[in-house]
Amino acid sequence: MKLNLRQIEVFRAIMLSGSISGASKLLFVSQPAVSRLIAYTEQRLGLMLFQRIKGRLYPTPEAHRLFVEVTALYQNVQRVNEVAENLAENREGQLRLSCSPSLGQSLLPRAIAQFRRQFPEVRIVLQTLIPTVMQQSLLTQQVELGVAYMPVDHPSLAWQPLYENQIVAVLPKGHPLAARGRVTVHDLAEEPLIGYSADIPFGILINKLFGGEHAQPEPRIEVQQAHVACALVQAGAGVALVDEITVAGPIWSEVVTLPIIGTVNAPVNVFHLELQPLSRLALAFIDVLHKLDQRG
């Protein structure tokens, strides 16, 4: 390489200051050191960069042409420094997230709103995905974080617990059981139950709550997602077992929530790649999730 960064720096200093002495002051080095380095640079390039006329130093046309490229280089270096500073201060960037559909209507909107109050210039991409698709999105780095209640069954994924997230009973307003302080699953067994597919994580949890797959009453309506069950309860189609995060908030105004005796949890976790360091933005978002009141 004919030019290194130090030679470029000295050449630029001479062009800016117009003299060897001026360059030495800019760079805090001696004048002989500047003279030696620029002479060596000219030798390496096979070009005369400066001519001394009547005691003054004048750049050659070749020097002016080279200076155009050097100026562009320094502008790019300045841009790199600005980007590094912005990243350090979380002033710009993009955060790609995924979550289960139910959490996309409850927890994640509030978390993102809180995060944007701290980092308004950051672009956020949120995908609502079923667990298997979310797992693939994490493994292929299409998203950096996934938030869900799903099992961890891949060695390349790490997870952090966020909330215990109890299962509660959701009934229409005015339902006879609504006057009770709490219920058991057996109280709901004779009701028109809105249930879940047995092959999804939430369905497995509900089976566990009833004591096993064969102990669970046959649901009158079967759905895939907890927020759909809430919508059906609100419409008066039956009763449902739903996690407390999904049912929290003002959207379900025509339902009553009751704690269940002997309930189970649908723990909410945040997932990411095991061996991939998290970005500063991802760490900041996880911190927001930990501090957020999950029940609204």
mmCIF file of N, CA and C in Angstrom, residues 3-129:
data_model
loop_
_atom_site.group_PDB
_atom_site.id
_atom_site.type_symbol
_atom_site.label_atom_id
_atom_site.label_comp_id
_atom_site.label_asym_id
_atom_site.label_seq_id
_atom_site.Cartn_x
_atom_site.Cartn_y
_atom_site.Cartn_z
ATOM 1 N N LEU A 3 -0.022 4.453 0.395
ATOM 2 C CA LEU A 3 -0.401 5.481 1.364
ATOM 3 C C LEU A 3 -1.005 4.825 2.601
ATOM 4 N N ASN A 4 -0.502 5.170 3.773
ATOM 5 C CA ASN A 4 -1.159 4.727 5.000
ATOM 6 C C ASN A 4 -1.898 5.909 5.630
ATOM 7 N N LEU A 5 -2.617 5.640 6.703
ATOM 8 C CA LEU A 5 -3.457 6.672 7.300
ATOM 9 C C LEU A 5 -2.648 7.846 7.847
ATOM 10 N N ARG A 6 -1.458 7.577 8.364
ATOM 11 C CA ARG A 6 -0.634 8.665 8.891
ATOM 12 C C ARG A 6 -0.166 9.588 7.778
ATOM 13 N N GLN A 7 0.221 9.012 6.628
ATOM 14 C CA GLN A 7 0.637 9.842 5.495
ATOM 15 C C GLN A 7 -0.524 10.688 4.990
ATOM 16 N N ILE A 8 -1.722 10.085 4.940
ATOM 17 C CA ILE A 8 -2.903 10.836 4.507
ATOM 18 C C ILE A 8 -3.192 11.981 5.476
ATOM 19 N N GLU A 9 -3.041 11.713 6.765
ATOM 20 C CA GLU A 9 -3.300 12.729 7.787
ATOM 21 C C GLU A 9 -2.357 13.913 7.639
ATOM 22 N N VAL A 10 -1.066 13.637 7.398
ATOM 23 C CA VAL A 10 -0.080 14.708 7.234
ATOM 24 C C VAL A 10 -0.360 15.498 5.958
ATOM 25 N N PHE A 11 -0.639 14.803 4.846
ATOM 26 C CA PHE A 11 -0.967 15.478 3.593
ATOM 27 C C PHE A 11 -2.176 16.396 3.779
ATOM 28 N N ARG A 12 -3.215 15.913 4.438
ATOM 29 C CA ARG A 12 -4.409 16.721 4.656
ATOM 30 C C ARG A 12 -4.102 17.936 5.516
ATOM 31 N N ALA A 13 -3.283 17.764 6.542
ATOM 32 C CA ALA A 13 -2.937 18.888 7.417
ATOM 33 C C ALA A 13 -2.203 19.982 6.652
ATOM 34 N N ILE A 14 -1.313 19.604 5.747
ATOM 35 C CA ILE A 14 -0.593 20.605 4.940
ATOM 36 C C ILE A 14 -1.561 21.322 4.000
ATOM 37 N N MET A 15 -2.476 20.570 3.383
ATOM 38 C CA MET A 15 -3.441 21.181 2.479
ATOM 39 C C MET A 15 -4.351 22.160 3.217
ATOM 40 N N LEU A 16 -4.741 21.820 4.421
ATOM 41 C CA LEU A 16 -5.633 22.690 5.190
ATOM 42 C C LEU A 16 -4.923 23.931 5.715
ATOM 43 N N SER A 17 -3.690 23.751 6.182
ATOM 44 C CA SER A 17 -2.972 24.869 6.807
ATOM 45 C C SER A 17 -2.159 25.693 5.814
ATOM 46 N N GLY A 18 -1.769 25.059 4.696
ATOM 47 C CA GLY A 18 -0.998 25.779 3.673
ATOM 48 C C GLY A 18 0.493 25.838 3.930
ATOM 49 N N SER A 19 0.978 25.139 4.966
ATOM 50 C CA SER A 19 2.409 25.199 5.263
ATOM 51 C C SER A 19 2.827 24.016 6.119
ATOM 52 N N ILE A 20 4.155 23.773 6.120
ATOM 53 C CA ILE A 20 4.699 22.725 6.977
ATOM 54 C C ILE A 20 4.518 23.087 8.445
ATOM 55 N N SER A 21 4.784 24.362 8.769
ATOM 56 C CA SER A 21 4.664 24.790 10.169
ATOM 57 C C SER A 21 3.221 24.691 10.651
ATOM 58 N N GLY A 22 2.286 25.052 9.776
ATOM 59 C CA GLY A 22 0.877 24.965 10.151
ATOM 60 C C GLY A 22 0.444 23.528 10.381
ATOM 61 N N ALA A 23 0.941 22.616 9.532
ATOM 62 C CA ALA A 23 0.609 21.203 9.688
ATOM 63 C C ALA A 23 1.178 20.651 10.987
ATOM 64 N N SER A 24 2.397 21.077 11.337
ATOM 65 C CA SER A 24 3.011 20.581 12.570
ATOM 66 C C SER A 24 2.213 21.012 13.798
ATOM 67 N N LYS A 25 1.634 22.230 13.726
ATOM 68 C CA LYS A 25 0.804 22.692 14.844
ATOM 69 C C LYS A 25 -0.508 21.915 14.923
ATOM 70 N N LEU A 26 -1.101 21.628 13.766
ATOM 71 C CA LEU A 26 -2.350 20.865 13.749
ATOM 72 C C LEU A 26 -2.162 19.464 14.317
ATOM 73 N N LEU A 27 -1.002 18.869 14.011
ATOM 74 C CA LEU A 27 -0.767 17.473 14.380
ATOM 75 C C LEU A 27 0.038 17.320 15.665
ATOM 76 N N PHE A 28 0.527 18.447 16.223
ATOM 77 C CA PHE A 28 1.319 18.422 17.450
ATOM 78 C C PHE A 28 2.592 17.584 17.264
ATOM 79 N N VAL A 29 3.270 17.774 16.125
ATOM 80 C CA VAL A 29 4.557 17.126 15.861
ATOM 81 C C VAL A 29 5.523 18.195 15.351
ATOM 82 N N SER A 30 6.784 17.829 15.253
ATOM 83 C CA SER A 30 7.788 18.798 14.817
ATOM 84 C C SER A 30 7.706 19.034 13.305
ATOM 85 N N GLN A 31 8.210 20.210 12.871
ATOM 86 C CA GLN A 31 8.235 20.518 11.441
ATOM 87 C C GLN A 31 9.119 19.547 10.657
ATOM 88 N N PRO A 32 10.315 19.184 11.186
ATOM 89 C CA PRO A 32 11.139 18.213 10.445
ATOM 90 C C PRO A 32 10.422 16.874 10.242
ATOM 91 N N ALA A 33 9.640 16.456 11.221
ATOM 92 C CA ALA A 33 8.913 15.189 11.085
ATOM 93 C C ALA A 33 7.891 15.269 9.961
ATOM 94 N N VAL A 34 7.198 16.412 9.846
ATOM 95 C CA VAL A 34 6.225 16.606 8.767
ATOM 96 C C VAL A 34 6.937 16.624 7.426
ATOM 97 N N SER A 35 8.050 17.337 7.358
ATOM 98 C CA SER A 35 8.802 17.430 6.096
ATOM 99 C C SER A 35 9.292 16.063 5.646
ATOM 100 N N ARG A 36 9.818 15.285 6.573
ATOM 101 C CA ARG A 36 10.333 13.961 6.218
ATOM 102 C C ARG A 36 9.211 13.055 5.714
ATOM 103 N N LEU A 37 8.060 13.100 6.402
ATOM 104 C CA LEU A 37 6.975 12.194 6.030
ATOM 105 C C LEU A 37 6.363 12.568 4.684
ATOM 106 N N ILE A 38 6.233 13.872 4.388
ATOM 107 C CA ILE A 38 5.636 14.247 3.100
ATOM 108 C C ILE A 38 6.611 13.952 1.961
ATOM 109 N N ALA A 39 7.935 14.070 2.236
ATOM 110 C CA ALA A 39 8.927 13.721 1.209
ATOM 111 C C ALA A 39 8.890 12.220 0.929
ATOM 112 N N TYR A 40 8.734 11.433 1.978
ATOM 113 C CA TYR A 40 8.642 9.986 1.803
ATOM 114 C C TYR A 40 7.376 9.616 1.038
ATOM 115 N N THR A 41 6.288 10.338 1.336
ATOM 116 C CA THR A 41 5.017 10.079 0.648
ATOM 117 C C THR A 41 5.160 10.354 -0.844
ATOM 118 N N GLU A 42 5.779 11.464 -1.191
ATOM 119 C CA GLU A 42 5.985 11.793 -2.610
ATOM 120 C C GLU A 42 6.837 10.730 -3.295
ATOM 121 N N GLN A 43 7.849 10.246 -2.578
ATOM 122 C CA GLN A 43 8.703 9.201 -3.135
ATOM 123 C C GLN A 43 7.909 7.926 -3.382
ATOM 124 N N ARG A 44 7.061 7.533 -2.416
ATOM 125 C CA ARG A 44 6.260 6.326 -2.548
ATOM 126 C C ARG A 44 5.256 6.432 -3.694
ATOM 127 N N LEU A 45 4.671 7.633 -3.852
ATOM 128 C CA LEU A 45 3.672 7.822 -4.903
ATOM 129 C C LEU A 45 4.292 8.049 -6.281
ATOM 130 N N GLY A 46 5.523 8.542 -6.288
ATOM 131 C CA GLY A 46 6.129 8.937 -7.565
ATOM 132 C C GLY A 46 5.504 10.208 -8.099
ATOM 133 N N LEU A 47 5.020 11.059 -7.180
ATOM 134 C CA LEU A 47 4.361 12.317 -7.537
ATOM 135 C C LEU A 47 4.941 13.463 -6.727
ATOM 136 N N MET A 48 5.033 14.616 -7.346
ATOM 137 C CA MET A 48 5.341 15.822 -6.584
ATOM 138 C C MET A 48 4.024 16.425 -6.124
ATOM 139 N N LEU A 49 3.864 16.528 -4.825
ATOM 140 C CA LEU A 49 2.616 17.043 -4.271
ATOM 141 C C LEU A 49 2.681 18.540 -3.963
ATOM 142 N N PHE A 50 3.874 19.044 -3.651
ATOM 143 C CA PHE A 50 4.013 20.453 -3.295
ATOM 144 C C PHE A 50 5.259 21.034 -3.960
ATOM 145 N N GLN A 51 5.139 22.297 -4.338
ATOM 146 C CA GLN A 51 6.297 23.052 -4.844
ATOM 147 C C GLN A 51 6.494 24.288 -3.971
ATOM 148 N N ARG A 52 7.782 24.582 -3.683
ATOM 149 C CA ARG A 52 8.081 25.774 -2.908
ATOM 150 C C ARG A 52 8.452 26.883 -3.883
ATOM 151 N N ILE A 53 7.649 27.961 -3.885
ATOM 152 C CA ILE A 53 7.866 29.091 -4.779
ATOM 153 C C ILE A 53 7.977 30.351 -3.940
ATOM 154 N N LYS A 54 9.148 30.996 -4.020
ATOM 155 C CA LYS A 54 9.413 32.217 -3.264
ATOM 156 C C LYS A 54 9.117 32.036 -1.774
ATOM 157 N N GLY A 55 9.573 30.904 -1.276
ATOM 158 C CA GLY A 55 9.472 30.647 0.158
ATOM 159 C C GLY A 55 8.128 30.127 0.632
ATOM 160 N N ARG A 56 7.163 29.942 -0.296
ATOM 161 C CA ARG A 56 5.847 29.449 0.102
ATOM 162 C C ARG A 56 5.577 28.109 -0.552
ATOM 163 N N LEU A 57 4.746 27.326 0.093
ATOM 164 C CA LEU A 57 4.435 25.980 -0.373
ATOM 165 C C LEU A 57 3.122 25.996 -1.159
ATOM 166 N N TYR A 58 3.153 25.466 -2.371
ATOM 167 C CA TYR A 58 1.959 25.445 -3.227
ATOM 168 C C TYR A 58 1.641 24.000 -3.639
ATOM 169 N N PRO A 59 0.402 23.582 -3.506
ATOM 170 C CA PRO A 59 0.039 22.233 -3.949
ATOM 171 C C PRO A 59 0.048 22.139 -5.473
ATOM 172 N N THR A 60 0.457 20.999 -5.974
ATOM 173 C CA THR A 60 0.416 20.743 -7.409
ATOM 174 C C THR A 60 -1.012 20.349 -7.808
ATOM 175 N N PRO A 61 -1.337 20.360 -9.123
ATOM 176 C CA PRO A 61 -2.661 19.886 -9.556
ATOM 177 C C PRO A 61 -2.942 18.466 -9.079
ATOM 178 N N GLU A 62 -1.907 17.639 -9.052
ATOM 179 C CA GLU A 62 -2.097 16.268 -8.566
ATOM 180 C C GLU A 62 -2.489 16.244 -7.087
ATOM 181 N N ALA A 63 -1.914 17.162 -6.322
ATOM 182 C CA ALA A 63 -2.254 17.251 -4.903
ATOM 183 C C ALA A 63 -3.709 17.666 -4.715
ATOM 184 N N HIS A 64 -4.161 18.632 -5.535
ATOM 185 C CA HIS A 64 -5.565 19.058 -5.437
ATOM 186 C C HIS A 64 -6.516 17.901 -5.752
ATOM 187 N N ARG A 65 -6.152 17.109 -6.774
ATOM 188 C CA ARG A 65 -7.005 15.968 -7.133
ATOM 189 C C ARG A 65 -7.022 14.932 -6.010
ATOM 190 N N LEU A 66 -5.870 14.671 -5.428
ATOM 191 C CA LEU A 66 -5.781 13.711 -4.333
ATOM 192 C C LEU A 66 -6.549 14.206 -3.116
ATOM 193 N N PHE A 67 -6.544 15.518 -2.905
ATOM 194 C CA PHE A 67 -7.206 16.089 -1.746
ATOM 195 C C PHE A 67 -8.729 15.890 -1.809
ATOM 196 N N VAL A 68 -9.292 15.872 -3.022
ATOM 197 C CA VAL A 68 -10.719 15.599 -3.176
ATOM 198 C C VAL A 68 -11.065 14.239 -2.570
ATOM 199 N N GLU A 69 -10.241 13.232 -2.873
ATOM 200 C CA GLU A 69 -10.489 11.887 -2.349
ATOM 201 C C GLU A 69 -10.240 11.816 -0.850
ATOM 202 N N VAL A 70 -9.217 12.515 -0.385
ATOM 203 C CA VAL A 70 -8.909 12.530 1.045
ATOM 204 C C VAL A 70 -10.045 13.183 1.828
ATOM 205 N N THR A 71 -10.609 14.256 1.268
ATOM 206 C CA THR A 71 -11.733 14.930 1.929
ATOM 207 C C THR A 71 -12.926 13.994 2.043
ATOM 208 N N ALA A 72 -13.209 13.252 0.970
ATOM 209 C CA ALA A 72 -14.309 12.291 1.001
ATOM 210 C C ALA A 72 -14.051 11.208 2.045
ATOM 211 N N LEU A 73 -12.792 10.755 2.134
ATOM 212 C CA LEU A 73 -12.430 9.743 3.125
ATOM 213 C C LEU A 73 -12.684 10.251 4.536
ATOM 214 N N TYR A 74 -12.293 11.482 4.828
ATOM 215 C CA TYR A 74 -12.475 12.023 6.166
ATOM 216 C C TYR A 74 -13.955 12.229 6.490
ATOM 217 N N GLN A 75 -14.750 12.576 5.477
ATOM 218 C CA GLN A 75 -16.187 12.699 5.702
ATOM 219 C C GLN A 75 -16.801 11.347 6.072
ATOM 220 N N ASN A 76 -16.317 10.284 5.417
ATOM 221 C CA ASN A 76 -16.804 8.942 5.743
ATOM 222 C C ASN A 76 -16.389 8.524 7.147
ATOM 223 N N VAL A 77 -15.147 8.866 7.517
ATOM 224 C CA VAL A 77 -14.675 8.560 8.869
ATOM 225 C C VAL A 77 -15.523 9.299 9.903
ATOM 226 N N GLN A 78 -15.856 10.565 9.599
ATOM 227 C CA GLN A 78 -16.696 11.332 10.506
ATOM 228 C C GLN A 78 -18.074 10.698 10.637
ATOM 229 N N ARG A 79 -18.594 10.194 9.504
ATOM 230 C CA ARG A 79 -19.888 9.536 9.538
ATOM 231 C C ARG A 79 -19.832 8.267 10.382
ATOM 232 N N VAL A 80 -18.739 7.512 10.270
ATOM 233 C CA VAL A 80 -18.576 6.311 11.091
ATOM 234 C C VAL A 80 -18.584 6.683 12.574
ATOM 235 N N ASN A 81 -17.896 7.759 12.924
ATOM 236 C CA ASN A 81 -17.865 8.204 14.318
ATOM 237 C C ASN A 81 -19.251 8.627 14.801
ATOM 238 N N GLU A 82 -20.002 9.308 13.923
ATOM 239 C CA GLU A 82 -21.349 9.737 14.294
ATOM 240 C C GLU A 82 -22.254 8.530 14.522
ATOM 241 N N VAL A 83 -22.153 7.537 13.625
ATOM 242 C CA VAL A 83 -22.967 6.334 13.775
ATOM 243 C C VAL A 83 -22.611 5.606 15.069
ATOM 244 N N ALA A 84 -21.298 5.503 15.352
ATOM 245 C CA ALA A 84 -20.859 4.846 16.585
ATOM 246 C C ALA A 84 -21.389 5.572 17.816
ATOM 247 N N GLU A 85 -21.365 6.897 17.768
ATOM 248 C CA GLU A 85 -21.873 7.686 18.896
ATOM 249 C C GLU A 85 -23.374 7.503 19.055
ATOM 250 N N ASN A 86 -24.103 7.498 17.918
ATOM 251 C CA ASN A 86 -25.550 7.297 17.979
ATOM 252 C C ASN A 86 -25.899 5.918 18.519
ATOM 253 N N LEU A 87 -25.133 4.907 18.101
ATOM 254 C CA LEU A 87 -25.376 3.556 18.605
ATOM 255 C C LEU A 87 -25.106 3.479 20.099
ATOM 256 N N ALA A 88 -24.033 4.159 20.531
ATOM 257 C CA ALA A 88 -23.695 4.152 21.957
ATOM 258 C C ALA A 88 -24.779 4.818 22.792
ATOM 259 N N GLU A 89 -25.432 5.835 22.208
ATOM 260 C CA GLU A 89 -26.478 6.560 22.926
ATOM 261 C C GLU A 89 -27.873 6.043 22.594
ATOM 262 N N ASN A 90 -27.957 4.961 21.775
ATOM 263 C CA ASN A 90 -29.260 4.403 21.352
ATOM 264 C C ASN A 90 -30.139 5.448 20.675
ATOM 265 N N ARG A 91 -29.518 6.342 19.879
ATOM 266 C CA ARG A 91 -30.283 7.394 19.214
ATOM 267 C C ARG A 91 -30.815 6.960 17.856
ATOM 268 N N GLU A 92 -30.307 5.887 17.298
ATOM 269 C CA GLU A 92 -30.818 5.425 16.023
ATOM 270 C C GLU A 92 -30.645 3.913 15.938
ATOM 271 N N GLY A 93 -31.232 3.323 14.927
ATOM 272 C CA GLY A 93 -31.119 1.888 14.744
ATOM 273 C C GLY A 93 -32.477 1.267 14.532
ATOM 274 N N GLN A 94 -32.499 -0.043 14.497
ATOM 275 C CA GLN A 94 -33.727 -0.801 14.275
ATOM 276 C C GLN A 94 -33.751 -2.004 15.200
ATOM 277 N N LEU A 95 -34.919 -2.268 15.746
ATOM 278 C CA LEU A 95 -35.106 -3.416 16.631
ATOM 279 C C LEU A 95 -36.215 -4.275 16.047
ATOM 280 N N ARG A 96 -35.893 -5.535 15.761
ATOM 281 C CA ARG A 96 -36.859 -6.467 15.170
ATOM 282 C C ARG A 96 -37.330 -7.439 16.253
ATOM 283 N N LEU A 97 -38.661 -7.456 16.476
ATOM 284 C CA LEU A 97 -39.254 -8.229 17.549
ATOM 285 C C LEU A 97 -40.303 -9.188 16.996
ATOM 286 N N SER A 98 -40.567 -10.235 17.754
ATOM 287 C CA SER A 98 -41.688 -11.122 17.455
ATOM 288 C C SER A 98 -42.384 -11.462 18.761
ATOM 289 N N CYS A 99 -43.669 -11.771 18.657
ATOM 290 C CA CYS A 99 -44.420 -12.164 19.843
ATOM 291 C C CYS A 99 -45.586 -13.041 19.410
ATOM 292 N N SER A 100 -46.156 -13.758 20.356
ATOM 293 C CA SER A 100 -47.344 -14.549 20.073
ATOM 294 C C SER A 100 -48.518 -13.599 19.828
ATOM 295 N N PRO A 101 -49.523 -14.019 19.042
ATOM 296 C CA PRO A 101 -50.632 -13.122 18.701
ATOM 297 C C PRO A 101 -51.340 -12.517 19.912
ATOM 298 N N SER A 102 -51.538 -13.292 20.971
ATOM 299 C CA SER A 102 -52.227 -12.754 22.156
ATOM 300 C C SER A 102 -51.421 -11.623 22.790
ATOM 301 N N LEU A 103 -50.119 -11.805 22.915
ATOM 302 C CA LEU A 103 -49.277 -10.772 23.511
ATOM 303 C C LEU A 103 -49.154 -9.556 22.603
ATOM 304 N N GLY A 104 -49.375 -9.757 21.309
ATOM 305 C CA GLY A 104 -49.363 -8.636 20.373
ATOM 306 C C GLY A 104 -50.545 -7.708 20.547
ATOM 307 N N GLN A 105 -51.568 -8.148 21.293
ATOM 308 C CA GLN A 105 -52.723 -7.301 21.568
ATOM 309 C C GLN A 105 -52.760 -6.806 23.008
ATOM 310 N N SER A 106 -51.788 -7.202 23.801
ATOM 311 C CA SER A 106 -51.833 -6.825 25.212
ATOM 312 C C SER A 106 -50.492 -6.276 25.690
ATOM 313 N N LEU A 107 -49.543 -7.150 25.920
ATOM 314 C CA LEU A 107 -48.280 -6.762 26.539
ATOM 315 C C LEU A 107 -47.385 -5.931 25.623
ATOM 316 N N LEU A 108 -47.171 -6.395 24.391
ATOM 317 C CA LEU A 108 -46.190 -5.749 23.520
ATOM 318 C C LEU A 108 -46.546 -4.308 23.153
ATOM 319 N N PRO A 109 -47.801 -3.968 22.873
ATOM 320 C CA PRO A 109 -48.088 -2.551 22.594
ATOM 321 C C PRO A 109 -47.673 -1.619 23.729
ATOM 322 N N ARG A 110 -47.922 -2.040 24.976
ATOM 323 C CA ARG A 110 -47.546 -1.186 26.102
ATOM 324 C C ARG A 110 -46.034 -1.125 26.269
ATOM 325 N N ALA A 111 -45.369 -2.250 26.049
ATOM 326 C CA ALA A 111 -43.902 -2.259 26.168
ATOM 327 C C ALA A 111 -43.260 -1.391 25.089
ATOM 328 N N ILE A 112 -43.767 -1.489 23.861
ATOM 329 C CA ILE A 112 -43.209 -0.694 22.764
ATOM 330 C C ILE A 112 -43.459 0.796 22.994
ATOM 331 N N ALA A 113 -44.653 1.142 23.479
ATOM 332 C CA ALA A 113 -44.943 2.546 23.771
ATOM 333 C C ALA A 113 -43.981 3.095 24.818
ATOM 334 N N GLN A 114 -43.721 2.314 25.861
ATOM 335 C CA GLN A 114 -42.769 2.731 26.893
ATOM 336 C C GLN A 114 -41.362 2.859 26.318
ATOM 337 N N PHE A 115 -40.956 1.899 25.483
ATOM 338 C CA PHE A 115 -39.629 1.918 24.880
ATOM 339 C C PHE A 115 -39.451 3.140 23.984
ATOM 340 N N ARG A 116 -40.489 3.491 23.214
ATOM 341 C CA ARG A 116 -40.377 4.625 22.299
ATOM 342 C C ARG A 116 -40.304 5.955 23.035
ATOM 343 N N ARG A 117 -40.824 6.013 24.241
ATOM 344 C CA ARG A 117 -40.663 7.243 25.014
ATOM 345 C C ARG A 117 -39.205 7.477 25.357
ATOM 346 N N GLN A 118 -38.443 6.413 25.486
ATOM 347 C CA GLN A 118 -37.013 6.541 25.771
ATOM 348 C C GLN A 118 -36.185 6.696 24.498
ATOM 349 N N PHE A 119 -36.597 6.005 23.425
ATOM 350 C CA PHE A 119 -35.815 5.994 22.185
ATOM 351 C C PHE A 119 -36.731 6.286 20.996
ATOM 352 N N PRO A 120 -37.166 7.535 20.845
ATOM 353 C CA PRO A 120 -38.171 7.852 19.816
ATOM 354 C C PRO A 120 -37.671 7.705 18.389
ATOM 355 N N GLU A 121 -36.365 7.712 18.163
ATOM 356 C CA GLU A 121 -35.847 7.655 16.797
ATOM 357 C C GLU A 121 -35.577 6.228 16.316
ATOM 358 N N VAL A 122 -35.741 5.257 17.201
ATOM 359 C CA VAL A 122 -35.475 3.866 16.832
ATOM 360 C C VAL A 122 -36.673 3.293 16.066
ATOM 361 N N ARG A 123 -36.394 2.616 14.964
ATOM 362 C CA ARG A 123 -37.443 1.959 14.187
ATOM 363 C C ARG A 123 -37.683 0.558 14.759
ATOM 364 N N ILE A 124 -38.953 0.207 14.943
ATOM 365 C CA ILE A 124 -39.311 -1.091 15.521
ATOM 366 C C ILE A 124 -40.131 -1.879 14.506
ATOM 367 N N VAL A 125 -39.748 -3.120 14.308
ATOM 368 C CA VAL A 125 -40.506 -4.037 13.463
ATOM 369 C C VAL A 125 -41.032 -5.154 14.363
ATOM 370 N N LEU A 126 -42.356 -5.303 14.425
ATOM 371 C CA LEU A 126 -42.990 -6.319 15.280
ATOM 372 C C LEU A 126 -43.738 -7.323 14.415
ATOM 373 N N GLN A 127 -43.434 -8.596 14.608
ATOM 374 C CA GLN A 127 -44.142 -9.673 13.918
ATOM 375 C C GLN A 127 -44.887 -10.513 14.954
ATOM 376 N N THR A 128 -46.160 -10.784 14.707
ATOM 377 C CA THR A 128 -46.909 -11.690 15.568
ATOM 378 C C THR A 128 -46.888 -13.070 14.917
ATOM 379 N N LEU A 129 -46.324 -14.042 15.626
ATOM 380 C CA LEU A 129 -46.039 -15.353 15.038
ATOM 381 C C LEU A 129 -46.443 -16.470 15.995
#
